[in-house]
Short mmCIF file of C-alpha atoms and ligand atoms in Angstrom, two decimals:
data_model
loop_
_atom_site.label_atom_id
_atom_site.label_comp_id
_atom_site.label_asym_id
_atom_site.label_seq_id
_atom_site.Cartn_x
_atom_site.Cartn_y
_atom_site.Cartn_z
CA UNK O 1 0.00 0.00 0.00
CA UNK O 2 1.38 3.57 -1.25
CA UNK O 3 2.46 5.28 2.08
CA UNK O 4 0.19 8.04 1.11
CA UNK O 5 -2.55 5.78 1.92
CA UNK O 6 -0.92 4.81 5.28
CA UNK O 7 -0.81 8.71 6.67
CA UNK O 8 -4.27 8.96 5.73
CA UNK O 9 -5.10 6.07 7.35
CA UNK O 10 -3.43 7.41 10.37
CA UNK O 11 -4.75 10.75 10.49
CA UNK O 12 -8.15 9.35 10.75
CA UNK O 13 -7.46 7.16 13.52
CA UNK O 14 -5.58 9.56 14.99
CA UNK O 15 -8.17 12.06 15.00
CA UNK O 16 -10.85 9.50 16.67
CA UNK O 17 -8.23 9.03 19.86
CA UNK O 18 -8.45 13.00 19.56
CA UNK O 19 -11.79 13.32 20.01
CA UNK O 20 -12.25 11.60 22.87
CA UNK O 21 -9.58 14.27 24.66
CA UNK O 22 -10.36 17.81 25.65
CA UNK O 23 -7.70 20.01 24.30
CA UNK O 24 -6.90 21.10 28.17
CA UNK O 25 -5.32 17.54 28.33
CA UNK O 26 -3.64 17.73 25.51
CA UNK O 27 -1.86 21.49 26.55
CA UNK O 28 -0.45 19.10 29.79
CA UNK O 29 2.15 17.96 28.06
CA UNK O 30 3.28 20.30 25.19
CA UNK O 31 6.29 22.49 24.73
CA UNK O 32 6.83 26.13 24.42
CA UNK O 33 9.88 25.29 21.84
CA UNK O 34 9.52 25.48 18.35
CA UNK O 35 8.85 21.83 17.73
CA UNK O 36 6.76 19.50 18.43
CA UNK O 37 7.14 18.85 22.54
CA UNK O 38 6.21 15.88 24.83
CA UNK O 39 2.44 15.57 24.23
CA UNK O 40 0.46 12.62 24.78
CA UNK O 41 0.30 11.86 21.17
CA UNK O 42 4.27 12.23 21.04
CA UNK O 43 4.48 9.72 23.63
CA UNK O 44 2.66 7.32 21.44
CA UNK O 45 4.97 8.22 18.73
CA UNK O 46 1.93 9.44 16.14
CA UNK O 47 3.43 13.07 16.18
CA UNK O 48 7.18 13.35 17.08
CA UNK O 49 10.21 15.44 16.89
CA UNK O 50 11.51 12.33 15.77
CA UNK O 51 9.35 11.89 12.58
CA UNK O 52 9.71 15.83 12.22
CA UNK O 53 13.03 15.45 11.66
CA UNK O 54 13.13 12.29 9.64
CA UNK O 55 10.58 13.53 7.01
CA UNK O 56 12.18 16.88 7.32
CA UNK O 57 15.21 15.72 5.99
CA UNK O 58 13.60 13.64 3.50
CA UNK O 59 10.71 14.17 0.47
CA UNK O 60 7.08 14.49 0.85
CA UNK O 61 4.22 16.20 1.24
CA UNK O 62 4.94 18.33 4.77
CA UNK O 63 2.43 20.65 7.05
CA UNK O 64 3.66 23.13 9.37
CA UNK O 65 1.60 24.57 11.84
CA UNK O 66 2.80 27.80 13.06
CA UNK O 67 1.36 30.05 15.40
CA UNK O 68 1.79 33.17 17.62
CA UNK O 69 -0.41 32.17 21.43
CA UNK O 70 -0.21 35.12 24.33
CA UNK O 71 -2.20 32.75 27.07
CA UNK O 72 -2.30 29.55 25.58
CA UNK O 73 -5.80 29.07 23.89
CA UNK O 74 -4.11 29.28 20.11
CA UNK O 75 -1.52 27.13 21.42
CA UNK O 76 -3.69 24.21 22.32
CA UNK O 77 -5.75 24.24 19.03
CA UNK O 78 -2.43 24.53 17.09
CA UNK O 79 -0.88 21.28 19.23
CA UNK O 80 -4.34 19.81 18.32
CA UNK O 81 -4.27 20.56 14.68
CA UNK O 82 -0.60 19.38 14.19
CA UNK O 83 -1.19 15.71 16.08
CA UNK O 84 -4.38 15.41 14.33
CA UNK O 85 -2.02 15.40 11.12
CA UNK O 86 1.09 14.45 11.93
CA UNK O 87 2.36 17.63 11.13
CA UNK O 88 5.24 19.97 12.52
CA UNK O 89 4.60 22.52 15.29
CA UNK O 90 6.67 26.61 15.79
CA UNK O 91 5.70 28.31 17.67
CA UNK O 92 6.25 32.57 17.36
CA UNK O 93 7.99 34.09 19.88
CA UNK O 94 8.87 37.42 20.62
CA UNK O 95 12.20 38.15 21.05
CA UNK O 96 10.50 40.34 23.94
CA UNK O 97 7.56 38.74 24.80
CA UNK O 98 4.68 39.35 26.56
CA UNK O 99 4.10 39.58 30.59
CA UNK O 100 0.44 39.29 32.08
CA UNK O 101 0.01 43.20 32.74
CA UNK O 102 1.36 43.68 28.91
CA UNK O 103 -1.63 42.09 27.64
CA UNK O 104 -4.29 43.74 29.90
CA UNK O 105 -6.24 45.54 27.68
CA UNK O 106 -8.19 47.22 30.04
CA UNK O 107 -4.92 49.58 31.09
CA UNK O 108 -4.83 52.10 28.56
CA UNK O 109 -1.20 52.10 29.34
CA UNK O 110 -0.22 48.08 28.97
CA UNK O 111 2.51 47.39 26.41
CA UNK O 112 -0.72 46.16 24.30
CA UNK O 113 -2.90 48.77 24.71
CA UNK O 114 -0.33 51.34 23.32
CA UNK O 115 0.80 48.96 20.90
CA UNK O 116 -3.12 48.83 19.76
CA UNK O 117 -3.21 52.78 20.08
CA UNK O 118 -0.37 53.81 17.59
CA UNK O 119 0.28 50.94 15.11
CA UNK O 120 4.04 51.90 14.72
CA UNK O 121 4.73 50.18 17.86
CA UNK O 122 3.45 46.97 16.38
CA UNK O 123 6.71 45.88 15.01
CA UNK O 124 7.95 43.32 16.82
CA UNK O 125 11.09 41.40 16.71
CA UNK O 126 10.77 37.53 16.95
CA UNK O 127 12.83 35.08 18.59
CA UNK O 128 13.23 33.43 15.02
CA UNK O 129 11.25 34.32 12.11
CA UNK O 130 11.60 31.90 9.77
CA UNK O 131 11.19 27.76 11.09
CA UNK O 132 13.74 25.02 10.22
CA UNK O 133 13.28 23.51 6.99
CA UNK O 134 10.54 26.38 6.49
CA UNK O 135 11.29 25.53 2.21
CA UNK O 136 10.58 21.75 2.86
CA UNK O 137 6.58 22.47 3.87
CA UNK O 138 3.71 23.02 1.18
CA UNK O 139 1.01 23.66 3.50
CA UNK O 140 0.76 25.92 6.45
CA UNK O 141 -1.50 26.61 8.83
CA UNK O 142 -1.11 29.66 10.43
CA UNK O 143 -2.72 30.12 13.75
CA UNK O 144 -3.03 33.47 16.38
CA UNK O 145 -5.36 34.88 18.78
CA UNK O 146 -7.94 38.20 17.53
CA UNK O 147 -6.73 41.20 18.69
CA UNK O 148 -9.24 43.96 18.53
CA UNK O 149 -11.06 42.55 15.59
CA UNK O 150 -7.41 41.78 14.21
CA UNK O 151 -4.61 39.46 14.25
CA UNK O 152 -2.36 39.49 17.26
CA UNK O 153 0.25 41.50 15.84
CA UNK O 154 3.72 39.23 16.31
CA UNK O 155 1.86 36.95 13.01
CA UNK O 156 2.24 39.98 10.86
CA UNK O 157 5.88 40.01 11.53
CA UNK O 158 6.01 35.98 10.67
CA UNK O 159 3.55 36.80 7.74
CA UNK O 160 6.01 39.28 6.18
CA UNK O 161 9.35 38.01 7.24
CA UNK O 162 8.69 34.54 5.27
CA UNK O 163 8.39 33.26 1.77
CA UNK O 164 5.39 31.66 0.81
CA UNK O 165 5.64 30.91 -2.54
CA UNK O 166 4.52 27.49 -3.79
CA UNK O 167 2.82 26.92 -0.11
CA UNK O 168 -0.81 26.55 0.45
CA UNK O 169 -1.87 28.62 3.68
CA UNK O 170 -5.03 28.25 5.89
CA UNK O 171 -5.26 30.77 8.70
CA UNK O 172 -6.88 30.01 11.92
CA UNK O 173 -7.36 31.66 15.07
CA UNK O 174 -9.15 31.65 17.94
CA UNK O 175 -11.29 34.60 20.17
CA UNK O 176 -13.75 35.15 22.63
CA UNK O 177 -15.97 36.33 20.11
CA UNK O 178 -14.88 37.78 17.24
CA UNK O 179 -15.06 36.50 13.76
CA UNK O 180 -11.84 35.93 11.89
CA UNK O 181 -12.75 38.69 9.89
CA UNK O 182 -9.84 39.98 7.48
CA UNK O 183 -7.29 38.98 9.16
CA UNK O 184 -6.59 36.06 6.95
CA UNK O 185 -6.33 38.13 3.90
CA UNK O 186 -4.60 40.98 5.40
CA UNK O 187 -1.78 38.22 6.38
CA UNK O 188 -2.01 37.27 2.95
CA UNK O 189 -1.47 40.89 1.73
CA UNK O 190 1.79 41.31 4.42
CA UNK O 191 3.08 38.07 2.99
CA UNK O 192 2.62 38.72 -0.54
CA UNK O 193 3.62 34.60 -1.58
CA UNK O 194 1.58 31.71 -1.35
CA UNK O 195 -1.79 30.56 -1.82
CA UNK O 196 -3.57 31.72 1.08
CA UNK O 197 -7.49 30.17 1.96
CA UNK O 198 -9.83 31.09 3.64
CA UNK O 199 -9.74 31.16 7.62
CA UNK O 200 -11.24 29.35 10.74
CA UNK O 201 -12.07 30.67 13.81
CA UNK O 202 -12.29 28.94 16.75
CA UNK O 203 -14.13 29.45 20.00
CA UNK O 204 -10.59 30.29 22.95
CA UNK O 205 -11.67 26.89 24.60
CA UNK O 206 -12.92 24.78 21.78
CA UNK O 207 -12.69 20.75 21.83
CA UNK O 208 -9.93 18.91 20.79
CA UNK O 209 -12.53 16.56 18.72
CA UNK O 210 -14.19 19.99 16.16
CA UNK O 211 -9.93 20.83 15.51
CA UNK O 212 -9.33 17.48 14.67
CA UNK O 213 -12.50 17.07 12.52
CA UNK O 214 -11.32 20.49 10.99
CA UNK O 215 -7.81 20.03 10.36
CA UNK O 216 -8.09 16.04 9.03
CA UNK O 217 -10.90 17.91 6.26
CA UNK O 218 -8.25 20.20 5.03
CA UNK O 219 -6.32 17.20 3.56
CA UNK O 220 -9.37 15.52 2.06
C1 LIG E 301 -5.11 42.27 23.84
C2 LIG E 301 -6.30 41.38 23.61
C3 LIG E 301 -7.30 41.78 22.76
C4 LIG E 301 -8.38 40.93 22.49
N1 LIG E 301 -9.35 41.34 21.62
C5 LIG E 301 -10.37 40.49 21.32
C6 LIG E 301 -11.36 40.86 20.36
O1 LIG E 301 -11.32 41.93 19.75
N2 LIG E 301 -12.36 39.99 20.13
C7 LIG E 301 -12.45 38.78 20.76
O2 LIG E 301 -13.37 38.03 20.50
N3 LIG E 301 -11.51 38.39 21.67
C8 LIG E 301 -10.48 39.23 21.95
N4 LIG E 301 -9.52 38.84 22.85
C9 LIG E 301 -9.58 37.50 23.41
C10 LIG E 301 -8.66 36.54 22.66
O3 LIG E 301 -8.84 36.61 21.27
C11 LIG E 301 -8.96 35.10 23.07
O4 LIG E 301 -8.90 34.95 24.46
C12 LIG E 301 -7.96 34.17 22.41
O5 LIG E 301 -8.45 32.85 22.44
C13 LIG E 301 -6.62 34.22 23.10
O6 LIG E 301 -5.74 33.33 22.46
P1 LIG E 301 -4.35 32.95 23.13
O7 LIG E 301 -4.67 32.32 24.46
O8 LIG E 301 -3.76 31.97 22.19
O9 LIG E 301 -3.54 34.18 23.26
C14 LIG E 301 -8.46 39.68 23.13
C15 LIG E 301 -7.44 39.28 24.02
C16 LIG E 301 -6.36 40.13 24.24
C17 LIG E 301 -5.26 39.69 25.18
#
């Protein structure tokens, strides 16, 4: 049997052991580092930095999922999304990142209120810009929290710092209750490469089971 048929095979069961996990769970035991940590699906050895690296120094079809989190709700769908496809996970950082009173946006004076306030501020350096391998993936997914109606502002500096050309790209993000709204396309726009789709949005404490359902339809 083709091995193409295998990972399919794979994702799906993979995504039915998802499904019966809240994505809580599945935060326990993931990394802030730029690949994939030490989840329960890692332990398993479905999703590891081990098969990152194998494939990534090999041929094939790859998926990175790449996000920017401030308090961990992006995070968990993104660790979700990746196991549910055996894909790759980075993480953005900021080279300065955020503390808990930076992202109170109820003090007109937090880092992220005055960030929000004059958009010149919204700049930011990252730890790394650009993943490892970044030329061997064809599909990205592209995750980050809504800001204001917007992006959180460290993906616009991943967004325009990379080159997407020849990748297919499928924002998602996640808010209290805010649509995705343009952010997808205004990504697009910073980016200027790639093939960029149409976004998700996703509820900050959605299920483990509607990512995996989500993320196992964009490869069918
Ligand atoms: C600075 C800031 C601004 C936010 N603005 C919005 C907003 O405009 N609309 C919304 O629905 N949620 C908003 N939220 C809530 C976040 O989008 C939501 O909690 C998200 O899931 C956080 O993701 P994270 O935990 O990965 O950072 C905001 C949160 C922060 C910190």
């Amino acid at each position: 049997m083709p091995a193409s048929l295998d990972r399919r095979e794979l994702v799906k069961i993979l995504g039915g052991v998802l499904a019966a996990l809240p994505v809580s769970n599945m935060l326990a035991g993931c990394s802030n580092n730029a690949t994939a940590g030490s989840s329960a699906a890692d332990s398993a050895g479905n999703s590891s930095e081990s098969d990152a690296a194998a494939s990534n120094s090999g041929n094939g079809s790859k998926t990175l999922v790449a996000f920017f989190s401030a308090t961990g709700h992006t995070h968990a769908v993104a660790q979700a999304a990746a196991d549910a496809l055996d894909a790759d996970l980075f993480e953005i950082t900021l080279a300065a990142p955020y503390g808990n009173e930076d992202l109170d946006y109820n003090n007109p004076d937090s880092r992220v209120s005055k960030e929000h306030e004059d958009e010149s501020l919204r700049t930011l350096e990252l730890a790394r810009t650009t993943p490892e391998h970044f030329e061997n993936y064809d599909t990205v997914l592209l995750g980050y929290p809504i800001w204001w109606g917007i992006s959180a502002w460290p993906t616009n500096d991943f967004a325009s710092g990379n080159d997407f050309t020849g990748k297919r790209v499928v924002p998602f993000c996640t808010s209290a209750s805010s649509p995705i709204g343009q952010s997808g396309s205004n990504s697009a726009e910073l980016a200027g490469t790639g093939t960029w789709e149409e976004g998700t949005r996703f509820p900050s404490s959605t299920s483990a089971d509607e990512v995996a359902d989500w993320a196992v339809s964009l490869s069918q």
